[in-house]
XYZ file of C-alpha atoms in Angstrom:
257
model
C 8.441 25.875 -1.504
C 9.803 22.913 -3.364
C 7.716 19.826 -2.577
C 8.146 16.237 -3.752
C 5.192 13.862 -3.639
C 5.837 10.130 -3.937
C 2.823 8.275 -5.299
C 1.801 4.709 -6.080
C -0.501 3.092 -8.637
C -2.862 0.586 -7.002
C -5.957 -1.436 -7.967
C -9.371 0.073 -7.342
C -10.481 -0.881 -3.821
C -13.834 -2.221 -5.046
C -12.246 -4.675 -7.484
C -12.732 -8.417 -7.125
C -9.277 -9.969 -6.935
C -7.967 -13.231 -8.336
C -4.572 -14.871 -7.858
C -2.466 -15.088 -11.030
C -1.241 -18.414 -12.384
C 2.167 -17.879 -10.767
C 0.513 -17.927 -7.325
C 2.706 -15.006 -6.263
C 0.833 -12.033 -7.774
C -2.687 -10.839 -8.447
C -4.259 -11.348 -11.841
C -4.493 -7.843 -13.304
C -6.883 -8.869 -16.095
C -9.884 -6.564 -16.003
C -8.686 -4.671 -12.919
C -8.983 -0.896 -12.842
C -5.876 0.889 -11.559
C -5.502 4.465 -10.389
C -3.379 6.677 -8.181
C -3.688 5.371 -4.626
C -6.259 7.294 -2.537
C -3.786 8.403 0.138
C -1.300 9.437 -2.555
C -4.069 11.598 -4.007
C -4.474 13.325 -0.631
C -0.716 13.948 -0.574
C -0.743 15.519 -4.052
C -3.633 17.784 -3.058
C -1.869 18.798 0.174
C 1.256 19.787 -1.776
C -0.721 21.802 -4.323
C -2.616 23.682 -1.628
C 0.552 24.476 0.331
C 2.208 26.006 -2.730
C -0.957 27.844 -3.749
C -1.181 29.342 -0.284
C 2.493 30.342 -0.426
C 1.917 32.059 -3.755
C 4.340 29.913 -5.712
C 6.720 26.984 -5.613
C 7.236 23.677 -7.370
C 5.446 20.363 -6.921
C 7.253 17.315 -8.326
C 5.697 13.834 -8.332
C 7.729 10.610 -8.163
C 6.773 6.984 -8.711
C 8.710 3.728 -8.791
C 7.452 0.984 -11.075
C 6.945 -0.222 -14.635
C 5.802 1.959 -17.526
C 2.140 1.889 -16.488
C 2.820 4.141 -13.465
C 3.200 7.008 -15.929
C -0.601 7.133 -16.148
C -0.784 8.046 -12.444
C 2.060 10.542 -12.808
C 0.203 12.243 -15.664
C -2.925 12.376 -13.517
C -0.984 14.135 -10.747
C 0.305 16.650 -13.290
C -3.205 17.181 -14.628
C -4.208 18.093 -11.059
C -1.485 20.746 -11.036
C 1.906 19.157 -10.300
C 4.684 20.829 -12.299
C 6.708 17.816 -13.408
C 7.218 14.113 -12.797
C 10.021 11.600 -12.307
C 9.490 7.939 -13.175
C 12.003 5.536 -11.610
C 11.692 2.412 -13.722
C 11.515 -0.985 -12.032
C 9.619 -4.127 -12.955
C 9.212 -5.550 -9.458
C 8.202 -3.202 -6.641
C 7.296 -5.587 -3.822
C 9.995 -4.504 -1.370
C 9.200 -1.252 0.459
C 12.702 -0.777 1.856
C 14.302 -1.114 -1.575
C 11.763 1.374 -2.979
C 12.702 3.786 -0.181
C 16.385 3.393 -1.083
C 15.670 4.150 -4.729
C 13.593 7.212 -3.835
C 16.071 8.529 -1.267
C 18.938 8.238 -3.740
C 16.972 10.358 -6.225
C 15.513 12.855 -3.717
C 18.743 13.563 -1.836
C 20.054 16.137 -4.294
C 16.645 17.665 -5.029
C 16.712 20.385 -2.383
C 13.131 19.699 -1.290
C 11.545 21.497 1.661
C 8.940 18.760 2.036
C 8.585 15.194 0.795
C 5.025 13.880 1.033
C 3.695 10.328 0.892
C 0.305 8.767 1.426
C -0.144 7.266 4.902
C -0.023 3.823 3.319
C -0.950 2.212 0.025
C -4.220 0.364 -0.418
C -2.639 -2.818 -1.760
C -0.047 -3.463 0.963
C -1.090 -1.140 3.830
C 2.479 -1.438 5.116
C 3.253 2.260 5.623
C 6.969 1.528 5.250
C 8.223 3.599 2.317
C 7.650 7.093 3.713
C 9.253 6.466 7.097
C 12.164 4.511 5.610
C 12.833 7.285 3.082
C 12.939 9.860 5.891
C 15.457 7.748 7.780
C 17.650 7.374 4.701
C 17.473 11.131 4.023
C 18.221 11.914 7.683
C 15.252 14.270 8.095
C 12.321 14.394 10.566
C 9.238 12.331 9.752
C 5.622 12.913 10.801
C 3.159 10.145 9.985
C -0.579 10.139 9.288
C -1.078 13.917 9.215
C -4.735 14.922 8.866
C -3.885 18.649 8.757
C -0.672 20.309 7.575
C 0.579 23.890 7.504
C 4.006 25.419 6.876
C 5.485 28.842 7.709
C 8.845 30.343 8.646
C 10.786 27.173 7.942
C 8.627 25.026 10.233
C 5.660 22.740 9.757
C 2.718 21.923 12.011
C 0.741 18.710 11.573
C -2.319 17.326 13.305
C -2.393 13.583 13.954
C -5.583 11.757 14.880
C -5.314 9.413 17.847
C -7.880 7.100 19.366
C -10.254 9.466 21.129
C -7.872 12.429 20.829
C -5.532 14.324 18.518
C -2.027 15.756 18.779
C -0.312 18.719 17.119
C 3.292 18.156 16.055
C 5.741 20.929 15.153
C 8.796 20.038 13.084
C 11.635 21.787 11.206
C 12.075 21.680 7.441
C 13.176 19.801 5.425
C 10.994 16.884 6.498
C 8.958 13.906 5.325
C 5.220 13.796 6.091
C 2.823 10.949 5.348
C -0.706 12.145 4.673
C -3.926 10.749 6.103
C -7.421 11.428 4.814
C -8.914 14.676 6.079
C -6.196 17.009 4.775
C -8.176 17.802 1.638
C -10.292 16.079 -0.967
C -8.246 15.635 -4.160
C -9.393 17.946 -6.941
C -10.686 16.544 -10.204
C -8.397 17.191 -13.164
C -9.905 19.779 -15.483
C -9.841 19.410 -19.274
C -7.317 22.255 -19.365
C -5.205 20.446 -16.760
C -5.352 17.166 -18.692
C -4.202 18.864 -21.881
C -1.458 20.760 -20.036
C -0.185 17.550 -18.398
C 0.682 16.123 -21.814
C 3.261 18.885 -22.280
C 4.738 18.856 -18.782
C 8.166 17.208 -18.413
C 8.524 13.629 -17.164
C 12.014 12.279 -16.529
C 12.308 8.510 -16.912
C 15.292 6.996 -15.114
C 16.473 3.549 -14.074
C 16.286 3.027 -10.326
C 19.468 3.643 -8.374
C 19.088 0.243 -6.712
C 17.612 -3.088 -7.711
C 14.081 -3.195 -6.363
C 12.167 -6.014 -4.752
C 14.460 -9.026 -5.252
C 15.870 -10.844 -2.264
C 18.769 -12.117 -4.327
C 19.759 -8.630 -5.535
C 23.113 -7.756 -4.003
C 22.937 -5.161 -1.296
C 19.177 -4.644 -1.204
C 18.334 -6.894 1.728
C 15.096 -7.313 -0.179
C 12.189 -9.707 -0.173
C 10.544 -11.990 -2.698
C 6.804 -12.637 -2.702
C 6.567 -16.434 -2.557
C 2.799 -16.900 -2.554
C -0.500 -15.050 -2.219
C -3.757 -16.502 -0.913
C -7.236 -15.049 -0.688
C -9.011 -15.006 2.695
C -11.211 -18.079 3.295
C -14.876 -17.721 2.437
C -17.015 -16.849 5.435
C -19.742 -19.236 6.484
C -23.274 -18.053 5.928
C -24.975 -16.476 8.919
C -27.731 -18.278 10.819
C -30.898 -16.751 12.261
C -31.686 -18.379 15.599
C -34.840 -16.444 16.389
C -36.093 -12.953 17.152
C -36.267 -10.808 20.263
C -35.979 -12.103 23.801
C -37.007 -15.607 22.751
C -33.756 -16.023 20.836
C -31.452 -15.207 23.765
C -31.360 -18.661 25.331
C -30.591 -20.364 22.010
C -27.934 -17.781 21.151
C -26.194 -18.321 24.494
C -26.308 -22.102 23.979
C -24.739 -21.823 20.518
C -22.029 -19.476 21.747
C -21.205 -21.883 24.547
C -21.479 -25.247 22.749
C -20.615 -24.491 19.095
C -18.543 -21.335 19.017
C -17.061 -22.114 22.457
C -16.508 -18.461 23.259
C -18.385 -18.508 26.585
């Protein structure tokens, strides 16, 4: 099979964030960046599908500035065959990113296009579904299991207290949830091989992430704010003796009773 995997570079989830001087972006000083966790699941899913099929091609895509090439190289060190970097300085607008990806993927002849369920930094889950719509192919979201045979795919989706199995024709777009597979660690051999694998660097087909850009219908990030600091907790007592005071505080201070 020929599988495309669209990935994103995001900050480490355990980082402590600060707002940059512009007020409209995070301060990247000292932050550790890596391939997004859900994107890593998608890469692993693609590699396993082609390994099971006994052959195929796995191509990774990313939209962004030059630093996304680090994540593309990581995907190739895991086993992806080649990479495509769509250059753009501002990648805030998910719909514009989907347009840029769809324009590039359309002529690729892919059986599957995989995305992470959503990216850690925005958690929007927009790009995968929008790309499927622009490509005119079926889309299955948040797949925790995925198999392909005879031109059809079957995905398991976790629901609250249940699960569903979805069958779909190829070509298709699938966004990957955790549970599909744990991403493999790049081996030294894989890291060395990734340096020689091809990476195409192209300008994006559309302007990305600027509301004023003609035809994008995009957005501009005007401001970012951190959540307010939580008040310190208060211990009102222990055991049964604390119940009366807790009820009083909930009624008179919190006013939730």
